[in-house]
């Protein structure tokens, strides 16, 4: 299965619950279709580079988070549909990092100490 990284910007809320629920649904989508979530990372709340409009609302502040995962291309289409429909998602992008995790991770160098 290919290895992907998704960066997501969600609308900022005073409470963290909507973002937590979105992350749980996203992870569940990957798991239900046989994928593996390798890492979740929160980048915190940041001011957006420019005012963004999504679902007929303007946003100036967003919560950034990333997810590294292995999934099939069919699962990726399902994730894109989930992100497109969710009103709390401002922007997202998915990058294909490689065909296998082994191709991404560099093995430790075998140098001799001096």
PDB file of N, CA and C in Angstrom:
ATOM      1  N   UNK A   1       0.845  -1.183   0.000  1.00  0.00           N
ATOM      2  CA  UNK A   1       0.000   0.000   0.000  1.00  0.00           C
ATOM      3  C   UNK A   1       0.884   1.237   0.000  1.00  0.00           C
ATOM      4  N   UNK A   2       0.512   2.244  -0.725  1.00  0.00           N
ATOM      5  CA  UNK A   2       1.285   3.490  -0.737  1.00  0.00           C
ATOM      6  C   UNK A   2       1.260   4.195   0.612  1.00  0.00           C
ATOM      7  N   UNK A   3       2.290   4.973   0.865  1.00  0.00           N
ATOM      8  CA  UNK A   3       2.453   5.732   2.097  1.00  0.00           C
ATOM      9  C   UNK A   3       2.119   7.195   1.810  1.00  0.00           C
ATOM     10  N   UNK A   4       1.208   7.775   2.588  1.00  0.00           N
ATOM     11  CA  UNK A   4       0.720   9.137   2.366  1.00  0.00           C
ATOM     12  C   UNK A   4       0.899   9.993   3.612  1.00  0.00           C
ATOM     13  N   UNK A   5       0.902  11.311   3.397  1.00  0.00           N
ATOM     14  CA  UNK A   5       0.811  12.269   4.491  1.00  0.00           C
ATOM     15  C   UNK A   5      -0.294  13.252   4.158  1.00  0.00           C
ATOM     16  N   UNK A   6      -1.208  13.455   5.103  1.00  0.00           N
ATOM     17  CA  UNK A   6      -2.294  14.414   4.916  1.00  0.00           C
ATOM     18  C   UNK A   6      -2.088  15.577   5.867  1.00  0.00           C
ATOM     19  N   UNK A   7      -2.137  16.778   5.321  1.00  0.00           N
ATOM     20  CA  UNK A   7      -2.121  18.001   6.110  1.00  0.00           C
ATOM     21  C   UNK A   7      -3.524  18.574   6.054  1.00  0.00           C
ATOM     22  N   UNK A   8      -4.083  18.870   7.218  1.00  0.00           N
ATOM     23  CA  UNK A   8      -5.448  19.372   7.277  1.00  0.00           C
ATOM     24  C   UNK A   8      -5.489  20.649   8.106  1.00  0.00           C
ATOM     25  N   UNK A   9      -6.238  21.627   7.627  1.00  0.00           N
ATOM     26  CA  UNK A   9      -6.506  22.855   8.367  1.00  0.00           C
ATOM     27  C   UNK A   9      -7.993  22.852   8.689  1.00  0.00           C
ATOM     28  N   UNK A  10      -8.314  22.909   9.969  1.00  0.00           N
ATOM     29  CA  UNK A  10      -9.709  22.927  10.382  1.00  0.00           C
ATOM     30  C   UNK A  10     -10.047  24.284  10.973  1.00  0.00           C
ATOM     31  N   UNK A  11     -11.326  24.608  10.954  1.00  0.00           N
ATOM     32  CA  UNK A  11     -11.794  25.856  11.550  1.00  0.00           C
ATOM     33  C   UNK A  11     -11.473  25.837  13.042  1.00  0.00           C
ATOM     34  N   UNK A  12     -11.123  26.982  13.573  1.00  0.00           N
ATOM     35  CA  UNK A  12     -10.779  27.074  14.992  1.00  0.00           C
ATOM     36  C   UNK A  12     -12.044  27.207  15.832  1.00  0.00           C
ATOM     37  N   UNK A  13     -12.139  26.367  16.851  1.00  0.00           N
ATOM     38  CA  UNK A  13     -13.242  26.407  17.802  1.00  0.00           C
ATOM     39  C   UNK A  13     -12.675  26.650  19.196  1.00  0.00           C
ATOM     40  N   UNK A  14     -13.501  27.189  20.080  1.00  0.00           N
ATOM     41  CA  UNK A  14     -13.063  27.409  21.460  1.00  0.00           C
ATOM     42  C   UNK A  14     -12.824  26.089  22.186  1.00  0.00           C
ATOM     43  N   UNK A  15     -13.545  25.068  21.804  1.00  0.00           N
ATOM     44  CA  UNK A  15     -13.346  23.751  22.386  1.00  0.00           C
ATOM     45  C   UNK A  15     -12.727  22.840  21.329  1.00  0.00           C
ATOM     46  N   UNK A  16     -12.046  21.816  21.789  1.00  0.00           N
ATOM     47  CA  UNK A  16     -11.294  20.949  20.878  1.00  0.00           C
ATOM     48  C   UNK A  16     -12.127  19.782  20.346  1.00  0.00           C
ATOM     49  N   UNK A  17     -13.328  19.568  20.867  1.00  0.00           N
ATOM     50  CA  UNK A  17     -14.139  18.396  20.542  1.00  0.00           C
ATOM     51  C   UNK A  17     -14.405  18.207  19.043  1.00  0.00           C
ATOM     52  N   UNK A  18     -14.803  19.244  18.264  1.00  0.00           N
ATOM     53  CA  UNK A  18     -15.065  19.005  16.827  1.00  0.00           C
ATOM     54  C   UNK A  18     -13.835  18.504  16.061  1.00  0.00           C
ATOM     55  N   UNK A  19     -12.665  18.997  16.421  1.00  0.00           N
ATOM     56  CA  UNK A  19     -11.452  18.562  15.737  1.00  0.00           C
ATOM     57  C   UNK A  19     -11.123  17.125  16.137  1.00  0.00           C
ATOM     58  N   UNK A  20     -11.275  16.816  17.412  1.00  0.00           N
ATOM     59  CA  UNK A  20     -11.023  15.456  17.895  1.00  0.00           C
ATOM     60  C   UNK A  20     -11.942  14.463  17.194  1.00  0.00           C
ATOM     61  N   UNK A  21     -13.210  14.817  17.027  1.00  0.00           N
ATOM     62  CA  UNK A  21     -14.157  13.931  16.342  1.00  0.00           C
ATOM     63  C   UNK A  21     -13.791  13.748  14.874  1.00  0.00           C
ATOM     64  N   UNK A  22     -13.344  14.825  14.219  1.00  0.00           N
ATOM     65  CA  UNK A  22     -12.927  14.723  12.822  1.00  0.00           C
ATOM     66  C   UNK A  22     -11.721  13.797  12.689  1.00  0.00           C
ATOM     67  N   UNK A  23     -10.745  13.941  13.569  1.00  0.00           N
ATOM     68  CA  UNK A  23      -9.551  13.093  13.523  1.00  0.00           C
ATOM     69  C   UNK A  23      -9.952  11.636  13.761  1.00  0.00           C
ATOM     70  N   UNK A  24     -10.850  11.390  14.712  1.00  0.00           N
ATOM     71  CA  UNK A  24     -11.295  10.027  14.973  1.00  0.00           C
ATOM     72  C   UNK A  24     -12.007   9.423  13.762  1.00  0.00           C
ATOM     73  N   UNK A  25     -12.860  10.200  13.102  1.00  0.00           N
ATOM     74  CA  UNK A  25     -13.552   9.701  11.902  1.00  0.00           C
ATOM     75  C   UNK A  25     -12.558   9.412  10.779  1.00  0.00           C
ATOM     76  N   UNK A  26     -11.569  10.277  10.638  1.00  0.00           N
ATOM     77  CA  UNK A  26     -10.568  10.104   9.594  1.00  0.00           C
ATOM     78  C   UNK A  26      -9.751   8.832   9.833  1.00  0.00           C
ATOM     79  N   UNK A  27      -9.296   8.653  11.055  1.00  0.00           N
ATOM     80  CA  UNK A  27      -8.525   7.454  11.402  1.00  0.00           C
ATOM     81  C   UNK A  27      -9.387   6.208  11.213  1.00  0.00           C
ATOM     82  N   UNK A  28     -10.642   6.273  11.618  1.00  0.00           N
ATOM     83  CA  UNK A  28     -11.547   5.132  11.485  1.00  0.00           C
ATOM     84  C   UNK A  28     -11.753   4.756  10.016  1.00  0.00           C
ATOM     85  N   UNK A  29     -11.831   5.771   9.128  1.00  0.00           N
ATOM     86  CA  UNK A  29     -11.964   5.500   7.691  1.00  0.00           C
ATOM     87  C   UNK A  29     -10.768   4.692   7.179  1.00  0.00           C
ATOM     88  N   UNK A  30      -9.575   5.063   7.613  1.00  0.00           N
ATOM     89  CA  UNK A  30      -8.373   4.355   7.175  1.00  0.00           C
ATOM     90  C   UNK A  30      -8.379   2.935   7.731  1.00  0.00           C
ATOM     91  N   UNK A  31      -8.677   2.785   9.018  1.00  0.00           N
ATOM     92  CA  UNK A  31      -8.677   1.464   9.648  1.00  0.00           C
ATOM     93  C   UNK A  31      -9.725   0.539   9.037  1.00  0.00           C
ATOM     94  N   UNK A  32     -10.927   1.057   8.783  1.00  0.00           N
ATOM     95  CA  UNK A  32     -12.005   0.221   8.258  1.00  0.00           C
ATOM     96  C   UNK A  32     -11.689  -0.337   6.874  1.00  0.00           C
ATOM     97  N   UNK A  33     -10.807   0.321   6.150  1.00  0.00           N
ATOM     98  CA  UNK A  33     -10.473  -0.127   4.802  1.00  0.00           C
ATOM     99  C   UNK A  33      -9.104  -0.793   4.725  1.00  0.00           C
ATOM    100  N   UNK A  34      -8.601  -1.246   5.874  1.00  0.00           N
ATOM    101  CA  UNK A  34      -7.367  -2.023   5.901  1.00  0.00           C
ATOM    102  C   UNK A  34      -6.095  -1.213   5.921  1.00  0.00           C
ATOM    103  N   UNK A  35      -6.179   0.076   6.126  1.00  0.00           N
ATOM    104  CA  UNK A  35      -4.987   0.912   6.171  1.00  0.00           C
ATOM    105  C   UNK A  35      -4.372   0.965   7.557  1.00  0.00           C
ATOM    106  N   UNK A  36      -3.218   1.604   7.643  1.00  0.00           N
ATOM    107  CA  UNK A  36      -2.497   1.748   8.900  1.00  0.00           C
ATOM    108  C   UNK A  36      -2.162   3.214   9.106  1.00  0.00           C
ATOM    109  N   UNK A  37      -2.494   3.751  10.270  1.00  0.00           N
ATOM    110  CA  UNK A  37      -2.126   5.131  10.621  1.00  0.00           C
ATOM    111  C   UNK A  37      -0.792   5.061  11.354  1.00  0.00           C
ATOM    112  N   UNK A  38       0.214   5.701  10.813  1.00  0.00           N
ATOM    113  CA  UNK A  38       1.565   5.658  11.384  1.00  0.00           C
ATOM    114  C   UNK A  38       1.796   6.757  12.415  1.00  0.00           C
ATOM    115  N   UNK A  39       1.245   7.951  12.164  1.00  0.00           N
ATOM    116  CA  UNK A  39       1.520   9.077  13.055  1.00  0.00           C
ATOM    117  C   UNK A  39       0.434  10.132  12.928  1.00  0.00           C
ATOM    118  N   UNK A  40       0.057  10.712  14.059  1.00  0.00           N
ATOM    119  CA  UNK A  40      -0.801  11.896  14.111  1.00  0.00           C
ATOM    120  C   UNK A  40       0.012  12.988  14.776  1.00  0.00           C
ATOM    121  N   UNK A  41      -0.069  14.182  14.227  1.00  0.00           N
ATOM    122  CA  UNK A  41       0.724  15.278  14.751  1.00  0.00           C
ATOM    123  C   UNK A  41      -0.089  16.561  14.705  1.00  0.00           C
ATOM    124  N   UNK A  42      -0.206  17.238  15.832  1.00  0.00           N
ATOM    125  CA  UNK A  42      -0.909  18.515  15.880  1.00  0.00           C
ATOM    126  C   UNK A  42       0.103  19.643  15.799  1.00  0.00           C
ATOM    127  N   UNK A  43      -0.129  20.557  14.875  1.00  0.00           N
ATOM    128  CA  UNK A  43       0.746  21.721  14.741  1.00  0.00           C
ATOM    129  C   UNK A  43       0.211  22.919  15.508  1.00  0.00           C
ATOM    130  N   UNK A  44      -0.986  22.794  16.051  1.00  0.00           N
ATOM    131  CA  UNK A  44      -1.555  23.859  16.862  1.00  0.00           C
ATOM    132  C   UNK A  44      -2.384  24.845  16.056  1.00  0.00           C
ATOM    133  N   UNK A  45      -2.759  25.918  16.723  1.00  0.00           N
ATOM    134  CA  UNK A  45      -3.590  26.966  16.127  1.00  0.00           C
ATOM    135  C   UNK A  45      -2.699  28.048  15.547  1.00  0.00           C
ATOM    136  N   UNK A  46      -2.979  28.415  14.311  1.00  0.00           N
ATOM    137  CA  UNK A  46      -2.172  29.438  13.629  1.00  0.00           C
ATOM    138  C   UNK A  46      -3.083  30.384  12.853  1.00  0.00           C
ATOM    139  N   UNK A  47      -2.598  31.580  12.639  1.00  0.00           N
ATOM    140  CA  UNK A  47      -3.282  32.519  11.764  1.00  0.00           C
ATOM    141  C   UNK A  47      -3.062  32.058  10.325  1.00  0.00           C
ATOM    142  N   UNK A  48      -4.113  32.008   9.549  1.00  0.00           N
ATOM    143  CA  UNK A  48      -4.001  31.564   8.163  1.00  0.00           C
ATOM    144  C   UNK A  48      -3.252  32.606   7.341  1.00  0.00           C
ATOM    145  N   UNK A  49      -2.534  32.188   6.301  1.00  0.00           N
ATOM    146  CA  UNK A  49      -1.779  33.139   5.483  1.00  0.00           C
ATOM    147  C   UNK A  49      -2.672  34.176   4.805  1.00  0.00           C
ATOM    148  N   UNK A  50      -3.900  33.811   4.559  1.00  0.00           N
ATOM    149  CA  UNK A  50      -4.891  34.733   3.999  1.00  0.00           C
ATOM    150  C   UNK A  50      -6.271  34.267   4.432  1.00  0.00           C
ATOM    151  N   UNK A  51      -7.220  35.133   4.345  1.00  0.00           N
ATOM    152  CA  UNK A  51      -8.583  34.768   4.712  1.00  0.00           C
ATOM    153  C   UNK A  51      -9.084  33.705   3.730  1.00  0.00           C
ATOM    154  N   UNK A  52      -9.656  32.620   4.261  1.00  0.00           N
ATOM    155  CA  UNK A  52     -10.101  31.513   3.418  1.00  0.00           C
ATOM    156  C   UNK A  52     -11.596  31.297   3.590  1.00  0.00           C
ATOM    157  N   UNK A  53     -12.238  30.959   2.490  1.00  0.00           N
ATOM    158  CA  UNK A  53     -13.679  30.718   2.514  1.00  0.00           C
ATOM    159  C   UNK A  53     -13.943  29.246   2.257  1.00  0.00           C
ATOM    160  N   UNK A  54     -14.783  28.673   3.110  1.00  0.00           N
ATOM    161  CA  UNK A  54     -15.162  27.278   2.946  1.00  0.00           C
ATOM    162  C   UNK A  54     -16.543  27.086   3.558  1.00  0.00           C
ATOM    163  N   UNK A  55     -17.435  26.427   2.844  1.00  0.00           N
ATOM    164  CA  UNK A  55     -18.807  26.186   3.291  1.00  0.00           C
ATOM    165  C   UNK A  55     -19.509  27.489   3.679  1.00  0.00           C
ATOM    166  N   UNK A  56     -19.337  28.495   2.838  1.00  0.00           N
ATOM    167  CA  UNK A  56     -19.993  29.800   2.985  1.00  0.00           C
ATOM    168  C   UNK A  56     -19.601  30.535   4.262  1.00  0.00           C
ATOM    169  N   UNK A  57     -18.414  30.249   4.795  1.00  0.00           N
ATOM    170  CA  UNK A  57     -17.899  30.945   5.966  1.00  0.00           C
ATOM    171  C   UNK A  57     -16.462  31.361   5.692  1.00  0.00           C
ATOM    172  N   UNK A  58     -16.081  32.498   6.262  1.00  0.00           N
ATOM    173  CA  UNK A  58     -14.704  32.970   6.157  1.00  0.00           C
ATOM    174  C   UNK A  58     -13.934  32.597   7.413  1.00  0.00           C
ATOM    175  N   UNK A  59     -12.667  32.212   7.227  1.00  0.00           N
ATOM    176  CA  UNK A  59     -11.820  31.794   8.340  1.00  0.00           C
ATOM    177  C   UNK A  59     -10.511  32.563   8.281  1.00  0.00           C
ATOM    178  N   UNK A  60     -10.053  33.007   9.461  1.00  0.00           N
ATOM    179  CA  UNK A  60      -8.764  33.683   9.558  1.00  0.00           C
ATOM    180  C   UNK A  60      -7.799  32.938  10.477  1.00  0.00           C
ATOM    181  N   UNK A  61      -8.335  32.037  11.282  1.00  0.00           N
ATOM    182  CA  UNK A  61      -7.538  31.236  12.206  1.00  0.00           C
ATOM    183  C   UNK A  61      -7.891  29.774  11.964  1.00  0.00           C
ATOM    184  N   UNK A  62      -6.877  28.900  12.003  1.00  0.00           N
ATOM    185  CA  UNK A  62      -7.138  27.481  11.786  1.00  0.00           C
ATOM    186  C   UNK A  62      -6.270  26.615  12.671  1.00  0.00           C
ATOM    187  N   UNK A  63      -6.724  25.399  12.889  1.00  0.00           N
ATOM    188  CA  UNK A  63      -5.961  24.401  13.623  1.00  0.00           C
ATOM    189  C   UNK A  63      -5.362  23.436  12.607  1.00  0.00           C
ATOM    190  N   UNK A  64      -4.049  23.282  12.649  1.00  0.00           N
ATOM    191  CA  UNK A  64      -3.318  22.453  11.699  1.00  0.00           C
ATOM    192  C   UNK A  64      -3.010  21.099  12.328  1.00  0.00           C
ATOM    193  N   UNK A  65      -3.157  20.023  11.552  1.00  0.00           N
ATOM    194  CA  UNK A  65      -2.740  18.697  11.990  1.00  0.00           C
ATOM    195  C   UNK A  65      -2.367  17.848  10.797  1.00  0.00           C
ATOM    196  N   UNK A  66      -1.509  16.856  11.038  1.00  0.00           N
ATOM    197  CA  UNK A  66      -1.067  15.962   9.978  1.00  0.00           C
ATOM    198  C   UNK A  66      -1.315  14.518  10.387  1.00  0.00           C
ATOM    199  N   UNK A  67      -1.432  13.671   9.384  1.00  0.00           N
ATOM    200  CA  UNK A  67      -1.590  12.237   9.603  1.00  0.00           C
ATOM    201  C   UNK A  67      -0.763  11.503   8.553  1.00  0.00           C
ATOM    202  N   UNK A  68       0.123  10.621   9.006  1.00  0.00           N
ATOM    203  CA  UNK A  68       0.896   9.753   8.116  1.00  0.00           C
ATOM    204  C   UNK A  68       0.228   8.391   8.122  1.00  0.00           C
ATOM    205  N   UNK A  69      -0.039   7.842   6.939  1.00  0.00           N
ATOM    206  CA  UNK A  69      -0.784   6.593   6.879  1.00  0.00           C
ATOM    207  C   UNK A  69      -0.480   5.818   5.605  1.00  0.00           C
ATOM    208  N   UNK A  70      -0.716   4.496   5.688  1.00  0.00           N
ATOM    209  CA  UNK A  70      -0.657   3.607   4.529  1.00  0.00           C
ATOM    210  C   UNK A  70      -2.094   3.296   4.153  1.00  0.00           C
ATOM    211  N   UNK A  71      -2.427   3.423   2.894  1.00  0.00           N
ATOM    212  CA  UNK A  71      -3.795   3.138   2.459  1.00  0.00           C
ATOM    213  C   UNK A  71      -3.811   2.898   0.958  1.00  0.00           C
ATOM    214  N   UNK A  72      -4.884   2.277   0.511  1.00  0.00           N
ATOM    215  CA  UNK A  72      -5.069   2.045  -0.922  1.00  0.00           C
ATOM    216  C   UNK A  72      -5.594   3.334  -1.564  1.00  0.00           C
ATOM    217  N   UNK A  73      -5.454   3.474  -2.870  1.00  0.00           N
ATOM    218  CA  UNK A  73      -6.002   4.649  -3.559  1.00  0.00           C
ATOM    219  C   UNK A  73      -7.515   4.783  -3.387  1.00  0.00           C
ATOM    220  N   UNK A  74      -8.223   3.685  -3.276  1.00  0.00           N
ATOM    221  CA  UNK A  74      -9.669   3.733  -3.061  1.00  0.00           C
ATOM    222  C   UNK A  74      -9.992   4.362  -1.697  1.00  0.00           C
ATOM    223  N   UNK A  75      -9.195   4.032  -0.689  1.00  0.00           N
ATOM    224  CA  UNK A  75      -9.366   4.639   0.631  1.00  0.00           C
ATOM    225  C   UNK A  75      -9.098   6.136   0.569  1.00  0.00           C
ATOM    226  N   UNK A  76      -8.132   6.521  -0.243  1.00  0.00           N
ATOM    227  CA  UNK A  76      -7.804   7.942  -0.404  1.00  0.00           C
ATOM    228  C   UNK A  76      -8.986   8.715  -0.971  1.00  0.00           C
ATOM    229  N   UNK A  77      -9.695   8.135  -1.921  1.00  0.00           N
ATOM    230  CA  UNK A  77     -10.887   8.791  -2.471  1.00  0.00           C
ATOM    231  C   UNK A  77     -11.962   8.942  -1.400  1.00  0.00           C
ATOM    232  N   UNK A  78     -12.120   7.946  -0.552  1.00  0.00           N
ATOM    233  CA  UNK A  78     -13.093   8.017   0.543  1.00  0.00           C
ATOM    234  C   UNK A  78     -12.717   9.123   1.520  1.00  0.00           C
ATOM    235  N   UNK A  79     -11.428   9.239   1.837  1.00  0.00           N
ATOM    236  CA  UNK A  79     -10.970  10.309   2.731  1.00  0.00           C
ATOM    237  C   UNK A  79     -11.225  11.689   2.133  1.00  0.00           C
ATOM    238  N   UNK A  80     -10.968  11.836   0.843  1.00  0.00           N
ATOM    239  CA  UNK A  80     -11.222  13.121   0.192  1.00  0.00           C
ATOM    240  C   UNK A  80     -12.700  13.479   0.245  1.00  0.00           C
ATOM    241  N   UNK A  81     -13.575  12.503   0.061  1.00  0.00           N
ATOM    242  CA  UNK A  81     -15.014  12.766   0.172  1.00  0.00           C
ATOM    243  C   UNK A  81     -15.397  13.171   1.588  1.00  0.00           C
ATOM    244  N   UNK A  82     -14.801  12.535   2.588  1.00  0.00           N
ATOM    245  CA  UNK A  82     -15.063  12.884   3.981  1.00  0.00           C
ATOM    246  C   UNK A  82     -14.630  14.316   4.272  1.00  0.00           C
ATOM    247  N   UNK A  83     -13.446  14.687   3.815  1.00  0.00           N
ATOM    248  CA  UNK A  83     -12.932  16.046   4.050  1.00  0.00           C
ATOM    249  C   UNK A  83     -13.775  17.093   3.330  1.00  0.00           C
ATOM    250  N   UNK A  84     -14.186  16.777   2.118  1.00  0.00           N
ATOM    251  CA  UNK A  84     -14.982  17.713   1.331  1.00  0.00           C
ATOM    252  C   UNK A  84     -16.333  17.994   1.992  1.00  0.00           C
ATOM    253  N   UNK A  85     -16.921  16.986   2.623  1.00  0.00           N
ATOM    254  CA  UNK A  85     -18.257  17.126   3.202  1.00  0.00           C
ATOM    255  C   UNK A  85     -18.245  17.720   4.605  1.00  0.00           C
ATOM    256  N   UNK A  86     -17.139  17.639   5.314  1.00  0.00           N
ATOM    257  CA  UNK A  86     -17.103  18.084   6.708  1.00  0.00           C
ATOM    258  C   UNK A  86     -17.043  19.614   6.779  1.00  0.00           C
ATOM    259  N   UNK A  87     -17.972  20.254   7.508  1.00  0.00           N
ATOM    260  CA  UNK A  87     -18.001  21.717   7.562  1.00  0.00           C
ATOM    261  C   UNK A  87     -16.851  22.333   8.358  1.00  0.00           C
ATOM    262  N   UNK A  88     -16.166  21.545   9.178  1.00  0.00           N
ATOM    263  CA  UNK A  88     -15.069  22.116   9.967  1.00  0.00           C
ATOM    264  C   UNK A  88     -13.751  22.148   9.199  1.00  0.00           C
ATOM    265  N   UNK A  89     -13.659  21.460   8.067  1.00  0.00           N
ATOM    266  CA  UNK A  89     -12.421  21.417   7.287  1.00  0.00           C
ATOM    267  C   UNK A  89     -12.343  22.652   6.389  1.00  0.00           C
ATOM    268  N   UNK A  90     -11.245  23.398   6.538  1.00  0.00           N
ATOM    269  CA  UNK A  90     -11.021  24.579   5.698  1.00  0.00           C
ATOM    270  C   UNK A  90     -10.225  24.192   4.454  1.00  0.00           C
ATOM    271  N   UNK A  91      -9.111  23.494   4.645  1.00  0.00           N
ATOM    272  CA  UNK A  91      -8.273  23.021   3.539  1.00  0.00           C
ATOM    273  C   UNK A  91      -7.621  21.706   3.947  1.00  0.00           C
ATOM    274  N   UNK A  92      -7.274  20.902   2.955  1.00  0.00           N
ATOM    275  CA  UNK A  92      -6.511  19.680   3.189  1.00  0.00           C
ATOM    276  C   UNK A  92      -5.759  19.328   1.927  1.00  0.00           C
ATOM    277  N   UNK A  93      -4.696  18.606   2.097  1.00  0.00           N
ATOM    278  CA  UNK A  93      -3.956  18.080   0.969  1.00  0.00           C
ATOM    279  C   UNK A  93      -3.339  16.751   1.381  1.00  0.00           C
ATOM    280  N   UNK A  94      -3.226  15.854   0.424  1.00  0.00           N
ATOM    281  CA  UNK A  94      -2.634  14.544   0.675  1.00  0.00           C
ATOM    282  C   UNK A  94      -1.446  14.386  -0.266  1.00  0.00           C
ATOM    283  N   UNK A  95      -0.292  14.068   0.309  1.00  0.00           N
ATOM    284  CA  UNK A  95       0.929  13.865  -0.464  1.00  0.00           C
ATOM    285  C   UNK A  95       1.299  12.387  -0.436  1.00  0.00           C
ATOM    286  N   UNK A  96       1.621  11.860  -1.588  1.00  0.00           N
ATOM    287  CA  UNK A  96       2.109  10.477  -1.646  1.00  0.00           C
ATOM    288  C   UNK A  96       3.613  10.523  -1.426  1.00  0.00           C
ATOM    289  N   UNK A  97       4.054   9.916  -0.323  1.00  0.00           N
ATOM    290  CA  UNK A  97       5.470   9.943   0.011  1.00  0.00           C
ATOM    291  C   UNK A  97       6.233   8.793  -0.620  1.00  0.00           C
ATOM    292  N   UNK A  98       5.546   7.716  -0.938  1.00  0.00           N
ATOM    293  CA  UNK A  98       6.214   6.578  -1.572  1.00  0.00           C
ATOM    294  C   UNK A  98       5.292   5.385  -1.666  1.00  0.00           C
ATOM    295  N   UNK A  99       5.782   4.356  -2.335  1.00  0.00           N
ATOM    296  CA  UNK A  99       4.986   3.143  -2.477  1.00  0.00           C
ATOM    297  C   UNK A  99       5.038   2.261  -1.242  1.00  0.00           C
ATOM    298  N   UNK A 100       6.128   2.340  -0.478  1.00  0.00           N
ATOM    299  CA  UNK A 100       6.276   1.556   0.739  1.00  0.00           C
ATOM    300  C   UNK A 100       6.988   2.400   1.778  1.00  0.00           C
ATOM    301  N   UNK A 101       6.713   2.121   3.037  1.00  0.00           N
ATOM    302  CA  UNK A 101       7.385   2.851   4.117  1.00  0.00           C
ATOM    303  C   UNK A 101       8.881   2.574   4.074  1.00  0.00           C
ATOM    304  N   UNK A 102       9.257   1.378   3.714  1.00  0.00           N
ATOM    305  CA  UNK A 102      10.671   1.013   3.657  1.00  0.00           C
ATOM    306  C   UNK A 102      11.437   1.896   2.679  1.00  0.00           C
ATOM    307  N   UNK A 103      10.775   2.381   1.634  1.00  0.00           N
ATOM    308  CA  UNK A 103      11.429   3.242   0.651  1.00  0.00           C
ATOM    309  C   UNK A 103      11.617   4.662   1.174  1.00  0.00           C
ATOM    310  N   UNK A 104      10.847   5.043   2.185  1.00  0.00           N
ATOM    311  CA  UNK A 104      10.914   6.398   2.731  1.00  0.00           C
ATOM    312  C   UNK A 104      12.003   6.500   3.785  1.00  0.00           C
ATOM    313  N   UNK A 105      12.056   5.519   4.671  1.00  0.00           N
ATOM    314  CA  UNK A 105      12.985   5.537   5.793  1.00  0.00           C
ATOM    315  C   UNK A 105      14.376   5.180   5.287  1.00  0.00           C
ATOM    316  N   UNK A 106      15.332   6.007   5.621  1.00  0.00           N
ATOM    317  CA  UNK A 106      16.703   5.724   5.219  1.00  0.00           C
ATOM    318  C   UNK A 106      17.359   4.864   6.294  1.00  0.00           C
ATOM    319  N   UNK A 107      18.027   3.803   5.888  1.00  0.00           N
ATOM    320  CA  UNK A 107      18.693   2.963   6.884  1.00  0.00           C
ATOM    321  C   UNK A 107      19.855   3.723   7.510  1.00  0.00           C
ATOM    322  N   UNK A 108      20.175   3.401   8.747  1.00  0.00           N
ATOM    323  CA  UNK A 108      21.320   4.087   9.386  1.00  0.00           C
ATOM    324  C   UNK A 108      22.603   3.799   8.622  1.00  0.00           C
ATOM    325  N   UNK A 109      23.441   4.802   8.518  1.00  0.00           N
ATOM    326  CA  UNK A 109      24.694   4.626   7.782  1.00  0.00           C
ATOM    327  C   UNK A 109      25.646   3.760   8.588  1.00  0.00           C
ATOM    328  N   UNK A 110      26.392   2.973   7.877  1.00  0.00           N
ATOM    329  CA  UNK A 110      27.354   2.069   8.517  1.00  0.00           C
ATOM    330  C   UNK A 110      28.743   2.626   8.355  1.00  0.00           C
ATOM    331  N   UNK A 111      29.000   3.698   9.056  1.00  0.00           N
ATOM    332  CA  UNK A 111      30.316   4.296   8.997  1.00  0.00           C
ATOM    333  C   UNK A 111      31.120   3.839  10.204  1.00  0.00           C
ATOM    334  N   UNK A 112      32.388   3.752  10.028  1.00  0.00           N
ATOM    335  CA  UNK A 112      33.246   3.358  11.141  1.00  0.00           C
ATOM    336  C   UNK A 112      33.699   4.594  11.892  1.00  0.00           C
ATOM    337  N   UNK A 113      33.691   4.528  13.207  1.00  0.00           N
ATOM    338  CA  UNK A 113      34.151   5.699  13.981  1.00  0.00           C
ATOM    339  C   UNK A 113      35.635   5.901  13.799  1.00  0.00           C
ATOM    340  N   UNK A 114      36.056   7.136  13.895  1.00  0.00           N
ATOM    341  CA  UNK A 114      37.496   7.473  13.735  1.00  0.00           C
ATOM    342  C   UNK A 114      38.186   7.506  15.040  1.00  0.00           C
TER     343      UNK A 114
END
